[in-house]
């Protein structure tokens, strides 16, 4: 009987091992599939702007004398815009890699939220030119311990999205107020908003809500990076839809330092 039990035990262990092997193989296949999809997506995002640059540069070289000045200006603008898009994509990929390697160490320093919002709005002025911008900053915001470079990049990403995904002429609102031991910074738009019940997915790498979003100058990395940056500074970022009207609402919360220096001293 003991022998029979031992045999059964050995069989059971063998079966568990087989299931584990199968699991591992399936996981490896899934990882391979994901890696392949990732490479295809990255190649597409690199090659599309590169093809435009090559096309415009070749036209300039081959038809130089025959081209009217306006056509040349337009081709040069294409080269610059598409190179910027390539550059943005590569910077995003590097940021993502740094985040995943745990290599983003924020340089925290006393920071005035309203000032950083101003800088981010200046940086997005061109892309927001067709929108109305409403800024609603509480007057008594505390000074926070932030990495200005990371925080500014998060705001630029959110404003950039609001400009991209909400129609021209609509209003983009940035507001900030203190809420207990946190400062809440919100970026609200009047676009189509996010798919209800699945809003968290916008923070996934390379995820885009609509197929048509792929053709816009985006990488699908902005929000994943923003979340990584905010969390590195001890905060959170969440996505949602506006309760009162159509449009997306992104909320960043950042901790208020236990003992906050008065604004005028820190400045
Ligand atoms: P992308 O470079 O594509 O903008 P993000 O990571 O910033 O990448 O955003 C991921 C996706 O989330 C976008 O492609 C878009 O589908 C959706 N999204 C982001 N912001 C908004 C917004 N304000 N309104 C509607 N959809 C948005």
Short mmCIF file of C-alpha atoms and ligand atoms in Angstrom, two decimals:
data_model
loop_
_atom_site.label_atom_id
_atom_site.label_comp_id
_atom_site.label_asym_id
_atom_site.label_seq_id
_atom_site.Cartn_x
_atom_site.Cartn_y
_atom_site.Cartn_z
CA UNK A 1 0.00 0.00 0.00
CA UNK A 2 2.80 2.36 0.91
CA UNK A 3 4.46 1.69 -2.44
CA UNK A 4 1.19 2.35 -4.26
CA UNK A 5 0.74 5.63 -2.36
CA UNK A 6 4.31 6.65 -3.12
CA UNK A 7 3.67 5.91 -6.81
CA UNK A 8 0.51 7.99 -6.74
CA UNK A 9 2.38 10.78 -5.01
CA UNK A 10 5.12 10.68 -7.62
CA UNK A 11 2.49 10.75 -10.36
CA UNK A 12 0.77 13.75 -8.78
CA UNK A 13 4.08 15.60 -8.50
CA UNK A 14 4.87 14.73 -12.12
CA UNK A 15 1.47 16.09 -13.19
CA UNK A 16 2.01 19.35 -11.29
CA UNK A 17 5.41 19.67 -12.95
CA UNK A 18 3.85 19.13 -16.39
CA UNK A 19 1.18 21.78 -15.74
CA UNK A 20 3.89 24.16 -14.56
CA UNK A 21 5.96 23.49 -17.68
CA UNK A 22 2.91 24.10 -19.83
CA UNK A 23 2.15 27.32 -17.96
CA UNK A 24 5.73 28.46 -18.43
CA UNK A 25 5.64 27.63 -22.15
CA UNK A 26 2.35 29.49 -22.53
CA UNK A 27 3.72 32.45 -20.64
CA UNK A 28 6.85 32.41 -22.79
CA UNK A 29 4.70 32.26 -25.94
CA UNK A 30 2.57 35.12 -24.61
CA UNK A 31 5.69 37.14 -23.75
CA UNK A 32 7.06 36.45 -27.24
CA UNK A 33 3.78 37.54 -28.78
CA UNK A 34 3.76 40.74 -26.70
CA UNK A 35 7.38 41.47 -27.53
CA UNK A 36 6.63 40.97 -31.22
CA UNK A 37 3.59 43.26 -31.05
CA UNK A 38 5.68 45.85 -29.23
CA UNK A 39 8.42 45.74 -31.85
CA UNK A 40 5.89 46.04 -34.68
CA UNK A 41 4.27 49.01 -32.98
CA UNK A 42 7.62 50.73 -32.26
CA UNK A 43 8.86 50.15 -35.82
CA UNK A 44 5.63 51.61 -37.18
CA UNK A 45 5.96 54.68 -34.96
CA UNK A 46 9.58 55.19 -36.00
CA UNK A 47 9.14 54.49 -39.70
CA UNK A 48 6.07 56.62 -40.39
CA UNK A 49 7.72 59.97 -39.54
CA UNK A 50 11.03 58.81 -40.99
CA UNK A 51 9.32 58.05 -44.32
CA UNK A 52 7.91 61.60 -44.37
CA UNK A 53 11.35 63.09 -43.66
CA UNK A 54 12.98 61.00 -46.38
CA UNK A 55 10.23 61.82 -48.88
CA UNK A 56 10.41 65.56 -48.25
CA UNK A 57 14.23 65.64 -48.28
CA UNK A 58 14.43 63.64 -51.53
CA UNK A 59 11.89 65.93 -53.21
CA UNK A 60 13.94 68.95 -52.15
CA UNK A 61 17.13 67.42 -53.52
CA UNK A 62 15.66 66.18 -56.83
CA UNK A 63 13.37 69.07 -57.71
CA UNK A 64 15.20 71.93 -56.02
CA UNK A 65 15.33 74.40 -58.93
CA UNK A 66 11.82 73.55 -60.14
CA UNK A 67 10.14 74.13 -56.78
CA UNK A 68 8.36 77.39 -55.94
CA UNK A 69 9.55 78.90 -52.64
CA UNK A 70 6.26 78.07 -50.83
CA UNK A 71 6.63 74.40 -51.70
CA UNK A 72 10.17 74.41 -50.32
CA UNK A 73 9.02 76.06 -47.10
CA UNK A 74 6.30 73.45 -46.72
CA UNK A 75 8.72 70.57 -47.31
CA UNK A 76 11.16 72.01 -44.77
CA UNK A 77 8.32 72.40 -42.26
CA UNK A 78 7.43 68.73 -42.79
CA UNK A 79 11.03 67.71 -42.20
CA UNK A 80 11.20 69.69 -38.97
CA UNK A 81 7.80 68.57 -37.65
CA UNK A 82 8.37 64.91 -38.39
CA UNK A 83 11.89 65.02 -36.93
CA UNK A 84 10.42 66.55 -33.77
CA UNK A 85 7.87 63.75 -33.68
CA UNK A 86 10.66 61.16 -34.00
CA UNK A 87 12.62 62.89 -31.29
CA UNK A 88 9.59 62.95 -28.97
CA UNK A 89 9.03 59.26 -29.52
CA UNK A 90 12.65 58.37 -28.77
CA UNK A 91 12.69 60.58 -25.66
CA UNK A 92 9.48 58.84 -24.53
CA UNK A 93 10.97 55.40 -25.12
CA UNK A 94 14.05 56.34 -23.11
CA UNK A 95 11.92 57.78 -20.28
CA UNK A 96 9.89 54.58 -20.23
CA UNK A 97 13.04 52.46 -20.11
CA UNK A 98 14.47 54.58 -17.28
CA UNK A 99 11.22 54.25 -15.33
CA UNK A 100 11.08 50.50 -15.78
CA UNK A 101 14.70 50.16 -14.69
CA UNK A 102 13.82 52.16 -11.56
CA UNK A 103 16.34 54.76 -12.66
CA UNK A 104 14.17 57.85 -12.25
CA UNK A 105 15.31 59.58 -9.09
CA UNK A 106 13.39 62.84 -8.68
CA UNK A 107 15.32 65.96 -7.71
CA UNK A 108 12.92 67.35 -5.17
CA UNK A 109 13.01 71.08 -4.49
CA UNK A 110 10.48 73.62 -3.17
CA UNK A 111 8.15 74.38 -6.03
CA UNK A 112 5.30 76.79 -6.65
CA UNK A 113 2.56 74.82 -8.46
CA UNK A 114 1.10 77.93 -10.10
CA UNK A 115 4.50 78.79 -11.57
CA UNK A 116 4.99 75.31 -13.02
CA UNK A 117 1.47 75.41 -14.48
CA UNK A 118 2.39 78.74 -16.13
CA UNK A 119 5.55 77.26 -17.63
CA UNK A 120 3.68 74.20 -18.91
CA UNK A 121 1.02 76.45 -20.47
CA UNK A 122 3.73 78.49 -22.18
CA UNK A 123 5.28 75.32 -23.56
CA UNK A 124 1.92 74.14 -24.94
CA UNK A 125 0.83 77.56 -26.17
CA UNK A 126 1.21 76.61 -29.83
CA UNK A 127 -0.71 73.36 -29.67
CA UNK A 128 -3.43 75.00 -27.51
CA UNK A 129 -3.74 78.01 -29.79
CA UNK A 130 -7.14 76.87 -31.16
CA UNK A 131 -8.57 76.21 -27.69
CA UNK A 132 -9.74 78.45 -24.91
CA UNK A 133 -7.72 77.95 -21.74
CA UNK A 134 -9.19 78.53 -18.28
CA UNK A 135 -6.80 78.58 -15.33
CA UNK A 136 -8.31 78.35 -11.86
CA UNK A 137 -5.63 78.28 -9.20
CA UNK A 138 -6.54 78.55 -5.53
CA UNK A 139 -4.72 81.64 -4.21
CA UNK A 140 -3.22 80.03 -1.12
CA UNK A 141 -1.55 76.93 -2.56
CA UNK A 142 1.28 75.57 -0.42
CA UNK A 143 4.80 75.16 -1.74
CA UNK A 144 5.39 71.51 -2.65
CA UNK A 145 8.51 69.38 -2.82
CA UNK A 146 8.66 68.51 -6.52
CA UNK A 147 11.02 67.77 -9.33
CA UNK A 148 10.18 70.71 -11.61
CA UNK A 149 11.36 68.91 -14.75
CA UNK A 150 9.22 65.82 -14.10
CA UNK A 151 6.19 67.80 -12.91
CA UNK A 152 6.32 70.12 -15.89
CA UNK A 153 6.54 67.16 -18.25
CA UNK A 154 3.43 65.59 -16.67
CA UNK A 155 1.46 68.83 -17.10
CA UNK A 156 2.68 69.22 -20.68
CA UNK A 157 1.56 65.64 -21.46
CA UNK A 158 -1.91 66.24 -20.00
CA UNK A 159 -2.34 69.61 -21.74
CA UNK A 160 -1.04 68.15 -24.98
CA UNK A 161 -3.65 65.39 -24.79
CA UNK A 162 -6.45 67.84 -23.99
CA UNK A 163 -5.44 69.84 -27.08
CA UNK A 164 -5.23 66.70 -29.23
CA UNK A 165 -8.40 64.93 -28.13
CA UNK A 166 -10.80 67.85 -27.61
CA UNK A 167 -12.11 69.90 -30.54
CA UNK A 168 -10.77 73.33 -31.44
CA UNK A 169 -12.72 76.15 -29.85
CA UNK A 170 -13.52 74.08 -26.76
CA UNK A 171 -12.22 75.01 -23.34
CA UNK A 172 -9.32 73.31 -21.57
CA UNK A 173 -9.39 73.94 -17.82
CA UNK A 174 -6.45 73.63 -15.45
CA UNK A 175 -7.25 74.01 -11.80
CA UNK A 176 -5.50 73.38 -8.52
CA UNK A 177 -6.56 73.47 -4.91
CA UNK A 178 -5.46 72.04 -1.60
CA UNK A 179 -7.42 69.05 -0.32
CA UNK A 180 -6.23 68.16 3.17
CA UNK A 181 -2.66 66.90 3.01
CA UNK A 182 -2.64 66.96 -0.80
CA UNK A 183 -2.76 69.40 -3.65
CA UNK A 184 -5.11 68.34 -6.46
CA UNK A 185 -4.29 69.52 -9.93
CA UNK A 186 -6.90 68.81 -12.59
CA UNK A 187 -6.79 69.07 -16.36
CA UNK A 188 -10.29 69.00 -17.85
CA UNK A 189 -11.34 69.08 -21.48
CA UNK A 190 -14.49 69.04 -23.57
CA UNK A 191 -13.66 66.19 -25.94
CA UNK A 192 -15.32 62.78 -26.24
CA UNK A 193 -13.80 61.63 -22.96
CA UNK A 194 -12.69 58.10 -22.12
CA UNK A 195 -14.49 54.76 -22.48
CA UNK A 196 -16.52 54.31 -19.28
CA UNK A 197 -15.45 51.35 -17.16
CA UNK A 198 -12.08 51.12 -18.83
CA UNK A 199 -10.47 54.45 -18.07
CA UNK A 200 -7.44 52.91 -16.32
CA UNK A 201 -6.21 51.41 -19.59
CA UNK A 202 -5.12 54.84 -20.85
CA UNK A 203 -2.13 54.45 -18.51
CA UNK A 204 -1.04 51.23 -20.29
CA UNK A 205 1.97 51.51 -22.57
CA UNK A 206 1.06 52.01 -26.24
CA UNK A 207 -2.67 51.88 -25.51
CA UNK A 208 -4.90 54.12 -27.57
CA UNK A 209 -8.64 54.42 -27.11
CA UNK A 210 -9.55 54.83 -30.75
CA UNK A 211 -7.87 53.26 -33.76
CA UNK A 212 -7.84 56.72 -35.32
CA UNK A 213 -5.64 57.97 -32.45
CA UNK A 214 -2.71 56.10 -34.03
CA UNK A 215 -2.50 58.58 -36.89
CA UNK A 216 -2.19 61.53 -34.53
CA UNK A 217 1.21 62.65 -33.41
CA UNK A 218 1.25 60.50 -30.30
CA UNK A 219 3.18 57.59 -28.89
CA UNK A 220 0.74 55.97 -26.48
CA UNK A 221 3.43 56.42 -23.83
CA UNK A 222 2.66 59.89 -22.47
CA UNK A 223 0.27 58.79 -19.73
CA UNK A 224 2.28 55.72 -18.71
CA UNK A 225 5.31 57.99 -18.28
CA UNK A 226 3.27 60.66 -16.49
CA UNK A 227 2.03 58.12 -13.97
CA UNK A 228 5.59 56.87 -13.40
CA UNK A 229 6.87 60.44 -12.87
CA UNK A 230 4.05 61.41 -10.49
CA UNK A 231 4.45 58.23 -8.44
CA UNK A 232 8.20 58.84 -8.23
CA UNK A 233 7.33 62.16 -6.52
CA UNK A 234 4.97 60.42 -4.07
CA UNK A 235 1.75 61.40 -5.83
CA UNK A 236 -1.02 59.76 -7.87
CA UNK A 237 -2.61 60.40 -11.22
CA UNK A 238 -6.07 59.18 -12.17
CA UNK A 239 -8.23 59.43 -15.26
CA UNK A 240 -11.97 59.86 -15.50
CA UNK A 241 -14.80 61.55 -17.29
CA UNK A 242 -16.34 64.83 -16.24
CA UNK A 243 -19.54 64.23 -14.30
CA UNK A 244 -21.28 67.35 -15.55
CA UNK A 245 -20.53 67.27 -19.27
CA UNK A 246 -18.67 65.48 -22.06
CA UNK A 247 -14.91 65.42 -21.62
CA UNK A 248 -11.96 63.77 -19.92
CA UNK A 249 -10.71 64.72 -16.45
CA UNK A 250 -7.20 63.92 -15.29
CA UNK A 251 -6.35 64.45 -11.63
CA UNK A 252 -2.84 64.64 -10.19
CA UNK A 253 -2.48 64.63 -6.43
CA UNK A 254 0.77 65.57 -4.75
CA UNK A 255 1.58 65.45 -1.06
CA UNK A 256 1.89 68.67 0.92
CA UNK A 257 5.12 68.51 2.95
CA UNK A 258 4.45 68.15 6.67
CA UNK A 259 5.90 71.58 7.45
CA UNK A 260 5.43 73.92 4.54
CA UNK A 261 7.62 76.96 4.22
CA UNK A 262 5.61 80.16 3.64
CA UNK A 263 5.40 81.00 -0.04
CA UNK A 264 7.35 84.30 0.09
CA UNK A 265 10.28 82.75 1.96
CA UNK A 266 10.63 79.77 -0.39
CA UNK A 267 10.45 82.09 -3.41
P1 LIG B 1 -0.78 59.43 -26.93
O1 LIG B 1 0.62 59.73 -27.32
O2 LIG B 1 -1.45 58.44 -27.87
O3 LIG B 1 -1.61 60.64 -26.69
P2 LIG B 1 -1.07 58.87 -24.09
O4 LIG B 1 -0.43 57.83 -23.24
O5 LIG B 1 -0.88 60.28 -23.72
O6 LIG B 1 -0.62 58.58 -25.57
O7 LIG B 1 -2.63 58.55 -24.12
C1 LIG B 1 -3.09 57.24 -24.39
C2 LIG B 1 -4.44 57.26 -25.06
O8 LIG B 1 -5.45 57.71 -24.14
C3 LIG B 1 -4.55 58.21 -26.24
O9 LIG B 1 -4.07 57.63 -27.44
C4 LIG B 1 -6.05 58.47 -26.30
O10 LIG B 1 -6.69 57.38 -26.95
C5 LIG B 1 -6.45 58.44 -24.83
N1 LIG B 1 -6.50 59.82 -24.25
C6 LIG B 1 -5.52 60.46 -23.56
N2 LIG B 1 -5.93 61.68 -23.16
C7 LIG B 1 -7.20 61.83 -23.60
C8 LIG B 1 -8.17 62.89 -23.51
N3 LIG B 1 -7.90 64.03 -22.88
N4 LIG B 1 -9.39 62.67 -24.09
C9 LIG B 1 -9.67 61.51 -24.73
N5 LIG B 1 -8.80 60.48 -24.86
C10 LIG B 1 -7.57 60.63 -24.30
#
